[in-house]
Amino acid sequence: MEQPHELAVEAPRTWERPVVCVPVLVALSLVGGRFPSFSTEANLYVFGAGGVLIWLGLTNRVPRRPAPQRLASGAVWWTLPVLVFGVFEGATFFAAAGDDFPTFSRLADPLLEDRLVRSAGWLVWLSAFWGLVRR
């Protein structure tokens, strides 16, 4: 049986490497952090950035990472706090409880007034979304 003489490994494109992706995500988050919360500019930026990431995820322009074969057994326990958070947030939102029982997003508004914290939130959101695009 004849063995191949060369082994070839496909190298990732330049713009897919962390050296390029991380500064781009940081720059995008710094721009997003400059907009005031719930302003028209911020909403347009969210829809624009999210739309581009959704488009990249639906097309095959970004190479995919292999998805995990099976979730770990501890992952099931994360559904309980997520479910409790979702029920609480939804109930307080739809009941319009106001200041007596504010939603978590309303409680986070004072924190998000600072541009640096808002930029950090943007970085977390963009990084998580980019991770989903790569799956």
Coordinates of N, CA and C in Angstrom, one line a residue:
M1 N 0.8 -1.2 0.0 CA 0.0 0.0 0.0 C 0.9 1.2 0.0
E2 N 0.6 2.1 -0.9 CA 1.4 3.3 -1.0 C 1.0 4.4 -0.1
Q3 N 1.9 5.0 0.6 CA 1.7 6.1 1.6 C 1.8 7.4 0.9
P4 N 1.0 8.4 1.3 CA 1.2 9.7 0.7 C 2.5 10.3 1.1
H5 N 3.1 11.1 0.2 CA 4.4 11.7 0.5 C 4.3 13.0 1.3
E6 N 3.1 13.6 1.2 CA 3.0 14.9 1.8 C 1.7 14.9 2.7
L7 N 1.8 15.5 3.8 CA 0.6 15.7 4.6 C 0.2 17.1 4.6
A8 N -1.0 17.4 4.2 CA -1.5 18.8 4.1 C -2.5 19.0 5.2
V9 N -2.4 20.1 5.9 CA -3.4 20.6 6.8 C -3.9 21.9 6.4
E10 N -5.2 22.0 6.3 CA -5.8 23.3 5.9 C -5.7 24.3 7.0
A11 N -5.0 25.4 6.7 CA -4.8 26.5 7.6 C -6.0 27.4 7.6
P12 N -6.4 27.9 8.8 CA -7.5 28.9 8.8 C -7.1 30.1 8.0
R13 N -8.2 30.8 7.5 CA -7.9 32.0 6.8 C -7.5 33.1 7.8
T14 N -6.8 34.1 7.3 CA -6.2 35.1 8.2 C -7.3 35.8 9.1
W15 N -8.4 36.1 8.5 CA -9.4 36.8 9.3 C -10.2 35.9 10.3
E16 N -10.0 34.6 10.3 CA -10.6 33.7 11.2 C -9.8 33.4 12.4
R17 N -8.6 33.9 12.4 CA -7.7 33.6 13.6 C -8.0 34.5 14.7
P18 N -7.8 34.1 16.0 CA -8.1 34.9 17.1 C -7.3 36.3 17.1
V19 N -6.1 36.3 16.5 CA -5.4 37.5 16.5 C -6.1 38.6 15.7
V20 N -7.0 38.2 14.8 CA -7.8 39.2 14.0 C -9.2 39.3 14.6
C21 N -9.8 38.2 15.0 CA -11.2 38.2 15.5 C -11.3 39.0 16.8
V22 N -10.5 38.8 17.7 CA -10.6 39.4 19.0 C -10.5 41.0 18.9
P23 N -9.5 41.5 18.2 CA -9.5 43.0 18.1 C -10.7 43.6 17.3
V24 N -11.2 42.8 16.4 CA -12.4 43.3 15.6 C -13.6 43.3 16.6
L25 N -13.8 42.2 17.4 CA -14.9 42.2 18.3 C -14.7 43.3 19.4
V26 N -13.5 43.6 19.8 CA -13.3 44.6 20.8 C -13.6 46.0 20.2
A27 N -13.2 46.2 18.9 CA -13.5 47.5 18.3 C -15.0 47.7 18.1
L28 N -15.7 46.6 17.7 CA -17.1 46.7 17.5 C -17.9 46.9 18.8
S29 N -17.4 46.3 19.9 CA -18.0 46.5 21.2 C -17.8 47.9 21.7
L30 N -16.6 48.5 21.4 CA -16.3 49.9 21.9 C -17.2 50.9 21.1
V31 N -17.5 50.6 19.8 CA -18.4 51.4 19.1 C -19.8 51.3 19.6
G32 N -20.2 50.1 19.9 CA -21.6 49.8 20.4 C -21.8 50.4 21.8
G33 N -20.7 50.4 22.6 CA -20.8 51.0 24.0 C -20.9 52.5 24.0
R34 N -20.6 53.2 22.9 CA -20.7 54.6 22.8 C -22.2 55.1 22.7
F35 N -23.1 54.2 22.2 CA -24.5 54.6 22.0 C -25.2 54.5 23.3
P36 N -26.1 55.5 23.6 CA -26.9 55.4 24.8 C -27.9 54.2 24.7
S37 N -28.2 53.6 25.9 CA -29.1 52.4 25.9 C -30.5 52.8 25.4
F38 N -31.0 51.9 24.6 CA -32.3 51.9 24.0 C -32.5 53.2 23.1
S39 N -31.4 53.7 22.5 CA -31.5 54.8 21.6 C -31.7 54.2 20.2
T40 N -32.1 55.0 19.3 CA -32.3 54.6 17.9 C -31.0 54.1 17.3
E41 N -29.9 54.8 17.6 CA -28.6 54.4 17.1 C -28.2 53.0 17.6
A42 N -28.4 52.8 18.9 CA -28.1 51.5 19.5 C -28.9 50.4 18.9
N43 N -30.2 50.6 18.7 CA -31.1 49.6 18.2 C -30.7 49.3 16.7
L44 N -30.3 50.3 15.9 CA -29.9 50.0 14.6 C -28.6 49.3 14.6
Y45 N -27.7 49.6 15.5 CA -26.4 48.9 15.6 C -26.6 47.5 16.0
V46 N -27.5 47.2 16.9 CA -27.8 45.8 17.3 C -28.3 45.0 16.2
F47 N -29.3 45.6 15.4 CA -29.9 44.9 14.3 C -28.9 44.7 13.2
G48 N -28.0 45.7 13.0 CA -27.0 45.6 11.9 C -26.0 44.5 12.3
A49 N -25.4 44.6 13.5 CA -24.4 43.6 13.9 C -25.0 42.2 13.9
G50 N -26.2 42.1 14.5 CA -26.9 40.8 14.6 C -27.2 40.2 13.3
G51 N -27.7 41.1 12.4 CA -28.0 40.7 11.0 C -26.8 40.2 10.2
V52 N -25.7 40.8 10.4 CA -24.5 40.4 9.7 C -24.1 39.0 10.3
L53 N -24.1 38.9 11.6 CA -23.7 37.6 12.2 C -24.7 36.5 11.8
I54 N -26.0 36.8 11.7 CA -26.9 35.8 11.3 C -26.7 35.4 9.9
W55 N -26.4 36.4 9.0 CA -26.1 36.1 7.6 C -24.9 35.2 7.5
L56 N -23.8 35.5 8.3 CA -22.6 34.7 8.2 C -22.9 33.3 8.7
G57 N -23.8 33.2 9.7 CA -24.1 31.8 10.2 C -24.9 31.0 9.3
L58 N -25.8 31.6 8.5 CA -26.6 30.9 7.6 C -26.0 30.5 6.3
T59 N -25.0 31.4 5.9 CA -24.2 31.0 4.7 C -23.0 30.2 5.1
N60 N -22.3 29.7 4.2 CA -21.2 28.8 4.5 C -19.9 29.6 4.3
R61 N -19.9 30.9 4.6 CA -18.7 31.7 4.5 C -17.7 31.5 5.6
V62 N -18.2 31.0 6.7 CA -17.3 30.8 7.9 C -17.2 29.3 8.1
P63 N -16.0 28.7 8.2 CA -15.9 27.3 8.5 C -16.4 26.9 9.8
R64 N -17.1 25.8 9.9 CA -17.7 25.3 11.1 C -16.8 24.6 12.0
R65 N -16.9 24.7 13.3 CA -16.3 23.8 14.2 C -17.2 22.7 14.5
P66 N -16.6 21.5 14.8 CA -17.5 20.4 15.1 C -18.3 20.6 16.4
A67 N -19.6 20.3 16.3 CA -20.5 20.4 17.5 C -20.2 19.3 18.4
P68 N -20.4 19.5 19.7 CA -20.2 18.4 20.7 C -21.2 17.2 20.4
Q69 N -20.7 16.0 20.5 CA -21.5 14.9 20.2 C -22.7 14.8 21.2
R70 N -22.4 15.0 22.5 CA -23.4 14.9 23.5 C -23.1 15.9 24.6
L71 N -24.2 16.4 25.2 CA -24.0 17.3 26.3 C -23.6 16.6 27.5
A72 N -22.8 17.2 28.4 CA -22.3 16.6 29.6 C -23.5 16.5 30.5
S73 N -23.4 15.6 31.5 CA -24.5 15.3 32.4 C -24.8 16.5 33.3
G74 N -23.8 17.3 33.6 CA -24.0 18.5 34.4 C -24.8 19.6 33.6
A75 N -24.9 19.6 32.3 CA -25.5 20.6 31.6 C -27.0 20.6 31.8
V76 N -27.6 19.5 32.2 CA -29.0 19.4 32.5 C -29.4 20.3 33.7
W77 N -28.5 20.4 34.6 CA -28.7 21.2 35.8 C -28.8 22.7 35.5
W78 N -28.2 23.1 34.4 CA -28.3 24.6 34.0 C -29.7 25.0 33.5
T79 N -30.5 24.0 33.1 CA -31.8 24.3 32.7 C -32.7 24.9 33.8
L80 N -32.5 24.4 35.0 CA -33.3 24.9 36.1 C -33.1 26.4 36.4
P81 N -31.9 26.9 36.6 CA -31.8 28.4 36.8 C -32.2 29.2 35.6
V82 N -32.0 28.7 34.4 CA -32.4 29.4 33.2 C -33.9 29.4 33.1
L83 N -34.6 28.3 33.4 CA -36.0 28.3 33.4 C -36.6 29.2 34.5
V84 N -36.0 29.2 35.7 CA -36.5 30.1 36.8 C -36.3 31.5 36.4
F85 N -35.2 31.9 35.8 CA -34.9 33.2 35.4 C -35.9 33.7 34.3
G86 N -36.1 32.8 33.3 CA -37.1 33.1 32.2 C -38.5 33.3 32.7
V87 N -39.0 32.4 33.6 CA -40.3 32.6 34.2 C -40.4 33.9 35.0
F88 N -39.5 34.2 35.8 CA -39.5 35.4 36.6 C -39.5 36.6 35.8
E89 N -38.6 36.6 34.8 CA -38.4 37.8 33.9 C -39.7 38.0 33.1
G90 N -40.2 36.9 32.6 CA -41.4 37.1 31.7 C -42.6 37.5 32.6
A91 N -42.8 36.9 33.8 CA -43.9 37.2 34.6 C -43.9 38.7 35.0
T92 N -42.7 39.2 35.4 CA -42.7 40.6 35.9 C -42.8 41.5 34.7
F93 N -42.4 41.1 33.5 CA -42.5 42.0 32.3 C -44.0 42.1 31.9
F94 N -44.7 40.9 31.8 CA -46.1 40.9 31.3 C -47.0 41.4 32.4
A95 N -46.7 41.3 33.7 CA -47.5 41.8 34.7 C -47.3 43.4 34.9
A96 N -46.3 43.9 34.3 CA -45.9 45.3 34.4 C -45.9 45.7 35.9
A97 N -45.1 45.0 36.6 CA -45.1 45.2 38.1 C -44.5 46.5 38.5
G98 N -43.7 47.1 37.6 CA -43.1 48.4 37.9 C -42.0 48.3 38.9
D99 N -41.9 49.3 39.8 CA -40.8 49.4 40.7 C -40.9 48.4 41.9
D100 N -42.1 47.8 42.1 CA -42.2 46.8 43.2 C -41.5 45.6 42.9
F101 N -41.6 45.1 41.7 CA -40.9 43.9 41.2 C -40.3 44.1 39.8
P102 N -39.1 44.8 39.8 CA -38.6 45.2 38.5 C -37.9 44.0 37.8
T103 N -37.9 44.0 36.5 CA -37.2 42.9 35.8 C -35.7 43.1 35.9
F104 N -35.0 42.0 35.6 CA -33.5 42.0 35.7 C -32.9 43.1 34.8
S105 N -33.5 43.2 33.6 CA -33.0 44.2 32.7 C -33.2 45.6 33.2
R106 N -34.2 45.8 33.9 CA -34.4 47.2 34.5 C -33.5 47.4 35.7
L107 N -33.2 46.3 36.4 CA -32.2 46.5 37.5 C -30.8 46.7 36.9
A108 N -30.5 46.3 35.7 CA -29.2 46.4 35.1 C -29.0 47.8 34.5
D109 N -30.1 48.6 34.3 CA -30.0 49.9 33.6 C -29.0 50.8 34.3
P110 N -28.9 50.9 35.6 CA -27.9 51.8 36.2 C -26.5 51.4 35.9
L111 N -26.2 50.1 35.8 CA -24.9 49.6 35.5 C -24.6 49.9 34.0
L112 N -25.6 49.8 33.2 CA -25.3 50.1 31.7 C -25.2 51.5 31.4
E113 N -25.3 52.4 32.3 CA -25.1 53.8 32.0 C -23.7 54.2 31.8
D114 N -22.8 53.4 32.4 CA -21.3 53.5 32.2 C -20.9 52.9 30.8
R115 N -20.2 53.7 30.0 CA -19.8 53.3 28.7 C -18.9 52.0 28.7
L116 N -18.0 52.0 29.7 CA -17.1 50.8 29.8 C -17.9 49.5 30.1
V117 N -18.8 49.6 31.0 CA -19.6 48.4 31.3 C -20.5 48.0 30.1
R118 N -21.1 49.0 29.4 CA -21.9 48.8 28.2 C -21.0 48.1 27.1
S119 N -19.8 48.6 27.0 CA -18.9 48.0 26.0 C -18.5 46.5 26.4
A120 N -18.3 46.3 27.7 CA -18.0 44.9 28.1 C -19.2 44.0 27.8
G121 N -20.4 44.5 28.0 CA -21.6 43.7 27.7 C -21.7 43.4 26.2
W122 N -21.4 44.4 25.4 CA -21.3 44.3 24.0 C -20.3 43.2 23.6
L123 N -19.1 43.2 24.2 CA -18.1 42.2 23.9 C -18.6 40.8 24.3
V124 N -19.3 40.7 25.4 CA -19.8 39.3 25.8 C -20.8 38.9 24.7
W125 N -21.7 39.8 24.3 CA -22.8 39.5 23.4 C -22.2 39.1 22.0
L126 N -21.3 39.9 21.5 CA -20.7 39.6 20.2 C -19.8 38.3 20.2
S127 N -19.1 38.1 21.3 CA -18.3 36.9 21.4 C -19.2 35.6 21.5
A128 N -20.2 35.7 22.2 CA -21.2 34.5 22.3 C -21.8 34.3 20.9
F129 N -22.2 35.4 20.2 CA -22.8 35.2 18.9 C -21.8 34.7 17.9
W130 N -20.6 35.2 18.0 CA -19.6 34.7 17.1 C -19.3 33.2 17.3
G131 N -19.3 32.8 18.6 CA -19.2 31.3 18.9 C -20.3 30.5 18.3
L132 N -21.6 31.1 18.3 CA -22.7 30.4 17.7 C -22.6 30.3 16.2
V133 N -22.0 31.4 15.6 CA -21.9 31.4 14.1 C -20.9 30.3 13.7
R134 N -19.9 30.1 14.5 CA -18.9 29.1 14.1 C -19.3 27.6 14.3
R135 N -20.5 27.4 15.0 CA -21.0 26.0 15.2 C -21.7 25.5 14.0

